[in-house]
Amino acid sequence: MASSANSNPVPKLYRSVIEDVINEVRELFLDEGVDEQVLMELKTLWENKLMQSKAVEGFHTEEQAALQAAAHQQAQQAQQATQQAQAQQVLLPPQQQVTSWQSTRPTVTSAPQQQVIVQDPKILQHMSATGMSAAATAATLALPTGVSPYHQLITSQGNLSQNCYIKTADGQILQFVRAANGAQYIIQPQQQMVLQQQVLPQMQPGGVQAPVIQQVLAPLQGGHPQQTGVIIQPQQIVLTGNKVQQNAQVMQMPGQPGQVQQIQQQVQQVQQAQGGAAPGPPQQQAKQQPPMMLQVDGAGDTSSEDEDEEEEEYDEDEDEDKDKDGGEDGQVEEEPLNSEDDVSDEEDQELFDTENVVVCQYDKIHRSKNKWKFHLKDGIMNLNGRDYVFSKAIGDAEW
Amino acid sequence: MAYQLYRNTTLGNSLQESLDELIQTQQITPQLALQVLLQFDKAINTALANRVRNRVNFKGSLNTYRFCDNVWTFVLNDVEFREVTDLVKVDKVKIVACDGKNQVNDYFSHSSLIIRPSQ
């Protein structure tokens, strides 16, 4: 094969670095008493960000194509299923489909991983065992495998990202959950999602219930008054928004009625903040608004201006009564003029925001008059959004 | 101690972001995250030194140069990076280069005092 070009060394290099780091810090994690799960999650997060940045070419290209097709099909099926979805309780089967708990690498070569963020090594073994595509496997295993990590979920302060994510070709991150009735649900991050979680007061091995997913805004009040929790959208989890903090802590609390109300309020706040049309209780917050509205946008009203110009005596009275901000007639014309003073800066002056950076070490830097010569080594470059590496770089420039 | 130079790369930043997320959810301590980053520094330095074997040439015009604390920082314009396989052109590039000979100073980035044993 004389025509084969040199393979890009970057993905392999990055892979090996990731492996080295993860293996080296495993001991550190264990010394601190941090579970192996967290280590795997770190690795997964790391790899996902690398893939998302698109700076590395061919990180998982061959698997990517196969997964895209599968993910698309799954996405369509799941969307149809979610439209039928109602608030349901999900009971996990006590037996799990995957038997062993080996902490193998999540990156199984045979199983595509590009678009399935697999948190659990058991999932991969299941994948290779049944021969299902990663997307389907993630869906089917999202709940059952949520059992054991769910234990740790509750005990280790809530690890929301234990569920499975799938990244479609659009770049959306969808969360897959499979209910007991066989329907598959997708949680789409753009839509406002309220997830109901069954939190058992007693943790029994066979009786853990996985999160229930609803695609549509669902009133928390109805249906499950006793045990209701809130799971924030996965997108918020990834972005670690403010709301995640509140609700991540919510998950830690066992489901008790008193705390449920707090959860409900938090959810309502979430809903309100996102402009959702949550029914009922949010009206309580609406009552807090004062009945009288102070006008703060200037006296540009057209209602009573005609009278003002004719009779000046009225101006003072009306101003005192209406309590507007200094709205003299003269300023009515000036304010629109003043508003033009703002100069809008273009923040993105370049099409590409990436600053091209080379991070390296220098062997020798030489200058003659204004001619510079660079002898560099061991560098990582990010040019036009893509990553490159070199062991040696020689350059010339005029100053 | 290895250079912390490579933390501001795609690989390094994605690691830092991931660690930050885990800290946010209180799954790891900041101390542990720091240890991970130190380990990353070692790993990336070793990997670059041992596992990469390619050369790159580049040519452009020098806009600015700075040498401070044994670190060179250049900004070049209209640069062509040439490898055997391909050519990459950029309008502007920033090059940050640490001393390739001695890696002792990096840990004490503000120290300009080098103590050498006199014999």
Coordinates of C-alpha atoms in Angstrom, one line a residue:
Chain A
M1 CA 0.0 0.0 0.0
A2 CA 2.3 2.7 -1.2
S3 CA -0.4 5.2 -1.4
S4 CA -1.4 5.2 2.2
A5 CA -0.8 8.5 3.9
N6 CA 0.8 8.7 7.3
S7 CA -1.8 8.1 9.9
N8 CA -2.5 10.9 12.2
P9 CA -0.6 10.3 15.4
V10 CA -2.7 12.6 17.5
P11 CA -5.6 10.3 18.4
K12 CA -3.3 7.5 19.4
L13 CA -1.1 9.8 21.4
Y14 CA -4.1 11.3 23.2
R15 CA -5.5 7.8 23.9
S16 CA -2.2 6.7 25.4
V17 CA -2.0 9.8 27.6
I18 CA -5.5 9.3 28.8
E19 CA -4.8 5.6 29.6
D20 CA -1.6 6.5 31.4
V21 CA -3.2 9.2 33.5
I22 CA -6.2 7.2 34.4
N23 CA -4.0 4.2 35.5
E24 CA -1.7 6.4 37.4
V25 CA -4.4 8.2 39.4
R26 CA -6.3 5.1 40.1
E27 CA -4.2 4.6 43.2
L28 CA -4.7 8.2 44.2
F29 CA -8.4 7.8 43.9
L30 CA -8.4 4.7 46.1
D31 CA -6.2 6.4 48.6
E32 CA -8.7 9.1 48.9
G33 CA -11.5 6.7 49.2
V34 CA -13.0 7.7 46.0
D35 CA -14.8 5.0 44.1
E36 CA -13.7 3.5 40.9
Q37 CA -16.9 4.7 39.3
V38 CA -15.8 8.2 39.7
L39 CA -12.6 7.4 38.0
M40 CA -14.5 5.9 35.1
E41 CA -16.7 8.9 34.9
L42 CA -13.7 11.2 34.8
K43 CA -12.3 9.2 31.9
T44 CA -15.7 9.3 30.1
L45 CA -16.1 13.0 30.6
W46 CA -12.6 13.6 29.4
E47 CA -13.1 11.6 26.2
N48 CA -16.4 13.1 25.5
K49 CA -15.1 16.6 25.7
L50 CA -12.3 15.6 23.4
M51 CA -14.7 14.3 20.9
Q52 CA -17.0 17.2 21.2
S53 CA -14.2 19.7 20.6
K54 CA -13.6 18.1 17.2
A55 CA -10.0 19.2 17.5
V56 CA -8.9 15.6 17.2
E57 CA -9.6 13.9 14.0
G58 CA -10.4 10.3 13.8
F59 CA -10.8 9.9 17.5
H60 CA -13.4 7.2 16.8
T61 CA -14.2 7.7 13.2
E62 CA -14.9 4.2 12.1
E63 CA -17.3 3.6 14.9
Q64 CA -18.8 6.9 14.5
A65 CA -20.5 6.2 11.3
A66 CA -22.1 3.0 12.5
L67 CA -23.3 4.6 15.6
Q68 CA -24.8 7.6 13.8
A69 CA -27.2 5.4 11.9
A70 CA -28.1 3.5 15.0
A71 CA -28.6 6.6 17.0
H72 CA -30.8 8.1 14.4
Q73 CA -33.1 5.1 14.4
Q74 CA -33.2 5.0 18.1
A75 CA -33.9 8.6 18.3
Q76 CA -36.9 8.3 16.0
Q77 CA -38.3 5.3 17.8
A78 CA -37.8 6.9 21.2
Q79 CA -39.5 10.1 20.1
Q80 CA -42.6 8.2 19.1
A81 CA -42.6 6.4 22.4
T82 CA -42.2 9.5 24.4
Q83 CA -45.3 11.0 22.9
Q84 CA -47.3 8.3 24.5
A85 CA -45.5 8.5 27.8
Q86 CA -47.3 9.3 30.9
A87 CA -46.0 9.4 34.5
Q88 CA -45.2 5.9 35.2
Q89 CA -43.5 4.0 37.9
V90 CA -40.6 1.9 36.7
L91 CA -39.8 -1.2 38.5
L92 CA -36.5 -2.7 37.7
P93 CA -36.2 -6.4 37.4
P94 CA -34.3 -7.7 40.3
Q95 CA -32.0 -9.7 38.0
Q96 CA -29.6 -7.8 35.9
Q97 CA -28.7 -8.6 32.4
V98 CA -25.0 -8.2 33.0
T99 CA -23.4 -10.4 35.4
S100 CA -19.9 -9.3 36.2
W101 CA -18.6 -6.2 37.6
Q102 CA -15.2 -6.0 36.0
S103 CA -13.8 -2.7 35.8
T104 CA -12.6 -3.0 32.2
R105 CA -12.1 -0.1 30.0
P106 CA -15.3 1.3 28.7
T107 CA -13.6 1.6 25.3
V108 CA -14.3 -1.7 23.7
T109 CA -13.0 -1.8 20.2
S110 CA -15.8 -3.8 18.8
A111 CA -18.5 -1.7 20.4
P112 CA -18.9 1.8 19.0
Q113 CA -18.6 4.4 21.7
Q114 CA -18.6 7.6 19.8
Q115 CA -22.0 8.6 20.6
V116 CA -22.8 6.5 23.6
I117 CA -21.5 7.9 26.8
V118 CA -21.2 4.7 28.8
Q119 CA -20.7 5.1 32.4
D120 CA -20.8 1.5 33.4
P121 CA -18.4 -1.1 32.2
K122 CA -21.1 -3.6 32.5
I123 CA -22.9 -2.0 29.7
L124 CA -20.1 -2.7 27.4
Q125 CA -20.0 -6.3 28.3
H126 CA -23.6 -6.5 27.6
M127 CA -23.0 -4.8 24.3
S128 CA -20.5 -7.2 23.2
A129 CA -22.5 -10.1 24.5
T130 CA -25.7 -9.5 22.8
G131 CA -24.3 -7.9 19.7
M132 CA -26.7 -5.0 20.0
S133 CA -25.7 -1.6 18.8
A134 CA -24.4 0.7 21.4
A135 CA -27.4 2.9 21.2
A136 CA -29.9 0.1 21.7
T137 CA -27.8 -1.3 24.4
A138 CA -27.7 2.0 26.2
A139 CA -31.4 2.2 26.0
T140 CA -32.1 -1.3 27.2
L141 CA -29.6 -1.1 29.9
A142 CA -30.2 2.4 31.1
L143 CA -32.5 1.3 33.7
P144 CA -31.3 -2.2 34.8
T145 CA -27.8 -1.1 35.1
G146 CA -29.0 1.9 36.9
V147 CA -29.6 -0.5 39.8
S148 CA -26.2 -1.0 41.2
P149 CA -24.8 2.4 40.4
Y150 CA -28.1 3.7 41.7
H151 CA -27.2 2.3 45.0
Q152 CA -24.1 4.3 44.9
L153 CA -26.2 7.1 43.5
I154 CA -28.1 7.4 46.7
T155 CA -25.2 6.6 49.0
S156 CA -22.6 8.7 47.3
Q157 CA -24.4 11.9 47.1
G158 CA -26.1 11.4 43.8
N159 CA -24.4 10.9 40.6
L160 CA -26.8 12.0 38.0
S161 CA -24.7 11.2 35.1
Q162 CA -24.9 7.5 35.7
N163 CA -27.6 7.3 33.0
C164 CA -26.7 6.8 29.5
Y165 CA -26.4 9.5 27.0
I166 CA -26.4 9.4 23.3
K167 CA -25.1 12.1 21.1
T168 CA -26.9 12.3 17.8
A169 CA -25.5 13.6 14.6
D170 CA -26.9 17.0 15.4
G171 CA -24.7 17.1 18.4
Q172 CA -27.6 16.9 20.8
I173 CA -27.2 15.0 23.9
L174 CA -30.1 12.8 24.6
Q175 CA -30.6 10.7 27.6
F176 CA -31.9 7.3 27.1
V177 CA -34.1 5.5 29.5
R178 CA -36.1 2.4 29.0
A179 CA -39.2 1.9 31.0
A180 CA -40.4 -1.5 32.2
N181 CA -43.1 -1.6 29.6
G182 CA -40.6 -1.6 26.9
A183 CA -41.1 1.9 25.7
Q184 CA -38.0 3.9 25.3
Y185 CA -37.8 7.5 26.3
I186 CA -35.5 10.1 25.2
I187 CA -35.0 13.1 27.3
Q188 CA -34.3 16.0 25.0
P189 CA -32.4 18.7 26.7
Q190 CA -34.0 21.6 24.9
Q191 CA -37.4 20.8 26.2
Q192 CA -38.2 21.4 29.7
M193 CA -38.1 18.1 31.4
V194 CA -39.3 17.2 34.8
L195 CA -38.2 13.8 35.8
Q196 CA -39.7 11.9 38.6
Q197 CA -37.6 9.8 40.7
Q198 CA -38.7 7.1 42.9
V199 CA -36.7 7.3 46.0
L200 CA -37.2 4.4 48.3
P201 CA -36.9 5.0 52.0
Q202 CA -35.3 1.6 52.3
M203 CA -32.6 0.6 50.0
Q204 CA -33.2 -3.0 49.0
P205 CA -31.2 -4.7 46.4
G206 CA -34.0 -5.9 44.4
G207 CA -36.4 -3.1 44.8
V208 CA -34.7 -0.1 43.5
Q209 CA -36.7 1.9 41.1
A210 CA -35.0 3.7 38.4
P211 CA -35.9 7.3 37.5
V212 CA -39.1 7.9 35.7
I213 CA -38.8 10.1 32.7
Q214 CA -41.4 12.5 31.4
Q215 CA -40.9 14.4 28.3
V216 CA -43.7 16.9 28.9
L217 CA -43.9 19.1 31.8
A218 CA -45.7 17.2 34.4
P219 CA -47.2 18.5 37.6
L220 CA -45.3 17.0 40.4
Q221 CA -48.3 17.1 42.6
G222 CA -50.2 14.5 40.8
G223 CA -49.5 10.9 40.9
H224 CA -46.8 10.4 43.4
P225 CA -47.4 12.5 46.4
Q226 CA -45.2 10.4 48.7
Q227 CA -42.0 10.0 47.0
T228 CA -41.1 12.5 44.4
G229 CA -37.7 13.8 43.5
V230 CA -36.3 15.8 40.7
I231 CA -33.7 15.0 38.2
I232 CA -32.4 17.8 36.3
Q233 CA -31.9 17.6 32.6
P234 CA -28.7 16.0 31.6
Q235 CA -27.7 19.1 29.7
Q236 CA -27.8 21.0 32.9
I237 CA -25.8 18.4 34.6
V238 CA -23.1 18.6 32.0
L239 CA -23.0 22.3 32.1
T240 CA -23.2 22.3 35.9
G241 CA -25.6 25.1 36.0
N242 CA -26.8 26.6 39.2
K243 CA -29.9 24.6 39.3
V244 CA -28.0 21.4 39.3
Q245 CA -26.5 22.2 42.6
Q246 CA -29.9 22.5 44.2
N247 CA -31.3 19.5 42.7
A248 CA -28.2 17.4 43.0
Q249 CA -28.5 17.9 46.6
V250 CA -32.1 17.1 46.4
M251 CA -31.3 13.7 45.1
Q252 CA -29.4 13.0 48.2
M253 CA -32.4 13.4 50.4
P254 CA -34.5 10.4 51.0
G255 CA -38.0 10.8 49.7
Q256 CA -40.0 12.2 52.5
P257 CA -43.1 14.3 52.2
G258 CA -41.7 17.3 53.9
Q259 CA -38.8 17.4 51.5
V260 CA -40.9 16.7 48.6
Q261 CA -42.4 20.1 48.9
Q262 CA -39.0 21.6 48.7
I263 CA -38.3 19.6 45.7
Q264 CA -41.5 20.7 44.2
Q265 CA -40.7 24.3 44.9
Q266 CA -37.3 24.0 43.4
V267 CA -38.8 22.4 40.3
Q268 CA -41.2 25.2 40.1
Q269 CA -38.4 27.6 40.2
V270 CA -36.7 25.7 37.5
Q271 CA -39.8 25.8 35.5
Q272 CA -40.4 29.4 36.1
A273 CA -36.9 30.3 35.3
Q274 CA -37.2 28.5 32.0
G275 CA -40.4 30.1 31.3
G276 CA -42.4 26.9 31.4
A277 CA -46.1 27.0 31.9
A278 CA -46.3 25.1 35.1
P279 CA -49.7 24.9 36.5
G280 CA -51.1 25.8 39.9
P281 CA -48.5 26.6 42.5
P282 CA -46.4 28.9 40.5
Q283 CA -49.2 31.3 40.7
Q284 CA -48.2 31.8 44.3
Q285 CA -45.1 33.5 43.1
A286 CA -47.0 35.6 40.8
K287 CA -48.9 37.1 43.6
Q288 CA -45.8 38.6 45.0
Q289 CA -45.8 41.2 42.3
P290 CA -47.1 44.5 43.5
P291 CA -50.3 45.7 42.0
M292 CA -48.9 49.1 41.1
M293 CA -46.2 49.2 38.5
L294 CA -43.7 51.9 38.5
Q295 CA -42.8 53.1 35.1
V296 CA -39.1 53.2 34.6
D297 CA -38.7 53.5 30.9
G298 CA -39.0 57.1 30.6
A299 CA -41.8 59.5 30.0
G300 CA -42.3 58.7 26.4
D301 CA -46.0 58.1 26.8
T302 CA -48.3 59.5 24.2
S303 CA -51.4 59.5 26.3
S304 CA -51.3 62.8 28.1
E305 CA -48.6 64.8 26.4
D306 CA -50.9 67.0 24.4
E307 CA -52.4 68.3 27.5
D308 CA -49.1 69.0 29.0
E309 CA -47.9 71.3 26.3
E310 CA -50.9 73.5 26.6
E311 CA -51.2 73.9 30.3
E312 CA -48.1 73.9 32.2
E313 CA -49.8 74.0 35.6
Y314 CA -50.9 70.5 35.0
D315 CA -47.5 69.2 34.6
E316 CA -46.4 69.4 38.1
D317 CA -49.6 68.0 39.4
E318 CA -49.6 65.1 37.1
D319 CA -46.0 64.4 37.7
E320 CA -46.5 64.2 41.4
D321 CA -49.5 62.1 41.0
K322 CA -48.2 59.7 38.6
D323 CA -44.8 59.6 40.1
K324 CA -43.0 59.2 36.9
D325 CA -39.3 59.8 36.5
G326 CA -38.5 63.5 35.5
G327 CA -40.4 63.5 32.3
E328 CA -40.3 67.0 31.1
D329 CA -41.3 67.7 27.5
G330 CA -37.9 68.6 26.4
Q331 CA -36.4 65.3 27.2
V332 CA -38.9 63.3 25.3
E333 CA -37.2 64.2 22.1
E334 CA -33.7 63.8 23.5
E335 CA -34.0 60.4 24.9
P336 CA -34.4 58.6 21.6
L337 CA -31.3 60.5 20.5
N338 CA -29.3 59.5 23.6
S339 CA -30.1 55.9 23.0
E340 CA -28.1 56.0 19.8
D341 CA -24.9 56.7 21.7
D342 CA -24.3 53.1 22.3
V343 CA -21.7 51.6 20.0
S344 CA -22.3 48.0 19.6
D345 CA -19.0 46.2 19.5
E346 CA -18.7 43.1 17.4
E347 CA -17.5 40.5 19.7
D348 CA -16.8 38.0 17.0
Q349 CA -14.7 39.8 14.6
E350 CA -13.3 36.6 13.2
L351 CA -15.2 33.7 11.9
F352 CA -13.2 31.3 13.9
D353 CA -12.9 32.1 17.6
T354 CA -10.0 29.7 18.1
E355 CA -6.8 31.4 18.8
N356 CA -4.1 29.3 17.1
V357 CA -1.7 28.3 19.8
V358 CA 1.4 26.4 19.9
V359 CA 2.6 25.1 23.2
C360 CA 6.1 23.7 23.2
Q361 CA 9.7 23.9 24.4
Y362 CA 12.5 25.7 22.8
D363 CA 15.9 24.3 22.0
K364 CA 17.3 27.4 20.6
I365 CA 16.1 30.9 19.6
H366 CA 18.3 32.8 17.4
R367 CA 18.1 36.3 16.0
S368 CA 20.2 38.2 13.5
K369 CA 19.1 41.8 12.9
N370 CA 15.5 41.2 12.4
K371 CA 15.7 37.7 11.2
W372 CA 14.6 35.2 13.8
K373 CA 15.1 31.5 13.8
F374 CA 13.2 29.1 16.0
H375 CA 14.2 25.6 17.1
L376 CA 11.4 24.1 19.0
K377 CA 10.5 20.7 20.2
D378 CA 7.8 18.6 21.8
G379 CA 4.9 20.8 20.9
I380 CA 1.1 20.6 20.7
M381 CA -0.5 22.9 18.2
N382 CA -4.1 24.0 17.7
L383 CA -4.5 25.5 14.3
N384 CA -7.8 26.3 12.8
G385 CA -9.5 24.3 15.4
R386 CA -7.5 21.1 14.8
D387 CA -4.8 19.6 17.0
Y388 CA -1.3 18.7 15.8
V389 CA 1.8 17.5 17.5
F390 CA 5.4 17.6 16.7
S391 CA 8.7 16.4 18.2
K392 CA 10.7 19.1 16.4
A393 CA 9.8 22.3 14.7
I394 CA 12.0 24.7 12.9
G395 CA 10.8 28.1 11.8
D396 CA 11.8 31.4 10.3
A397 CA 10.3 34.8 10.7
E398 CA 11.1 38.4 10.1
W399 CA 10.2 41.0 12.7
Chain B
M1 CA 8.4 18.4 38.2
A2 CA 7.2 18.4 34.7
Y3 CA 6.1 21.5 32.9
Q4 CA 2.5 22.6 33.5
L5 CA 2.7 24.0 30.1
Y6 CA 0.4 21.6 28.4
R7 CA -2.6 22.2 30.5
N8 CA -3.8 24.8 28.1
T9 CA -4.3 22.4 25.3
T10 CA -7.4 20.6 24.1
L11 CA -6.3 17.6 26.0
G12 CA -5.4 19.5 29.1
N13 CA -8.5 21.8 29.1
S14 CA -10.9 18.9 28.6
L15 CA -9.3 17.2 31.6
Q16 CA -9.5 20.3 33.7
E17 CA -13.2 20.8 32.8
S18 CA -14.0 17.2 33.6
L19 CA -12.3 17.6 36.9
D20 CA -14.2 20.7 37.6
E21 CA -17.4 19.0 37.0
L22 CA -16.6 16.3 39.4
I23 CA -15.6 18.9 42.0
Q24 CA -18.9 20.7 41.4
T25 CA -20.8 17.5 42.2
Q26 CA -18.5 16.9 45.1
Q27 CA -17.3 13.6 43.8
I28 CA -13.7 14.5 44.2
T29 CA -11.8 17.0 46.2
P30 CA -9.9 19.9 44.7
Q31 CA -6.8 18.3 46.1
L32 CA -7.3 15.2 44.2
A33 CA -8.0 17.1 41.1
L34 CA -4.7 18.8 41.5
Q35 CA -3.0 15.5 41.9
V36 CA -4.6 14.3 38.7
L37 CA -3.3 17.4 36.9
L38 CA 0.2 16.9 38.1
Q39 CA 0.0 13.3 36.9
F40 CA -1.2 14.6 33.6
D41 CA 1.7 16.9 33.3
K42 CA 4.1 14.0 33.7
A43 CA 2.2 11.8 31.3
I44 CA 2.0 14.4 28.5
N45 CA 5.6 15.4 28.9
T46 CA 6.7 11.8 28.7
A47 CA 4.4 11.0 25.8
L48 CA 5.5 14.0 23.7
A49 CA 9.2 13.2 24.4
N50 CA 9.0 9.5 23.6
R51 CA 6.0 8.8 21.4
V52 CA 6.0 11.6 18.9
R53 CA 8.5 11.5 16.0
N54 CA 7.6 14.1 13.4
R55 CA 9.0 17.4 12.2
V56 CA 7.3 20.5 11.3
N57 CA 8.6 23.6 9.5
F58 CA 7.0 27.0 9.7
K59 CA 7.5 30.4 8.2
G60 CA 5.9 33.7 8.8
S61 CA 6.4 37.2 10.1
L62 CA 7.1 38.0 13.6
N63 CA 4.7 40.4 15.2
T64 CA 5.8 40.4 18.9
Y65 CA 8.3 38.6 21.0
R66 CA 8.7 38.3 24.7
F67 CA 11.2 36.5 26.9
C68 CA 10.3 36.5 30.6
D69 CA 11.0 33.9 33.3
N70 CA 12.7 31.8 30.7
V71 CA 9.6 31.6 28.7
W72 CA 9.4 32.8 25.1
T73 CA 6.1 34.0 23.8
F74 CA 5.8 34.9 20.1
V75 CA 3.0 36.1 18.0
L76 CA 3.4 35.5 14.4
N77 CA 1.3 36.5 11.4
D78 CA 0.5 34.9 8.1
V79 CA 2.3 31.7 9.0
E80 CA 2.6 28.5 7.0
F81 CA 3.1 25.3 8.9
R82 CA 4.5 22.6 6.7
E83 CA 4.7 19.0 7.5
V84 CA 5.6 16.2 5.1
T85 CA 2.0 15.4 4.6
D86 CA 0.2 18.7 4.6
L87 CA 0.3 22.4 4.9
V88 CA -1.6 24.6 7.3
K89 CA -1.9 28.4 7.0
V90 CA -3.0 30.7 9.7
D91 CA -3.3 34.4 10.0
K92 CA -2.1 34.6 13.5
V93 CA -0.5 32.2 15.9
K94 CA 0.8 32.5 19.4
I95 CA 3.7 30.3 20.4
V96 CA 4.5 29.7 24.0
A97 CA 7.8 27.9 24.6
C98 CA 9.4 26.9 27.8
D99 CA 13.1 26.0 28.1
G100 CA 13.7 22.7 26.6
K101 CA 17.0 22.1 28.5
N102 CA 16.2 22.4 32.1
Q103 CA 12.9 21.6 33.6
V104 CA 13.8 22.5 37.1
N105 CA 12.5 26.0 37.1
D106 CA 9.0 25.4 36.2
Y107 CA 7.8 24.5 39.6
F108 CA 9.0 27.8 41.0
S109 CA 7.7 30.0 38.2
H110 CA 8.5 33.2 39.8
S111 CA 12.0 32.4 40.9
S112 CA 14.8 33.6 38.8
L113 CA 17.4 32.3 41.2
I114 CA 19.1 29.1 40.0
I115 CA 21.3 27.4 42.5
R116 CA 23.9 25.3 40.9
P117 CA 26.3 23.1 42.9
S118 CA 29.8 24.6 42.7
Q119 CA 32.5 22.1 42.3

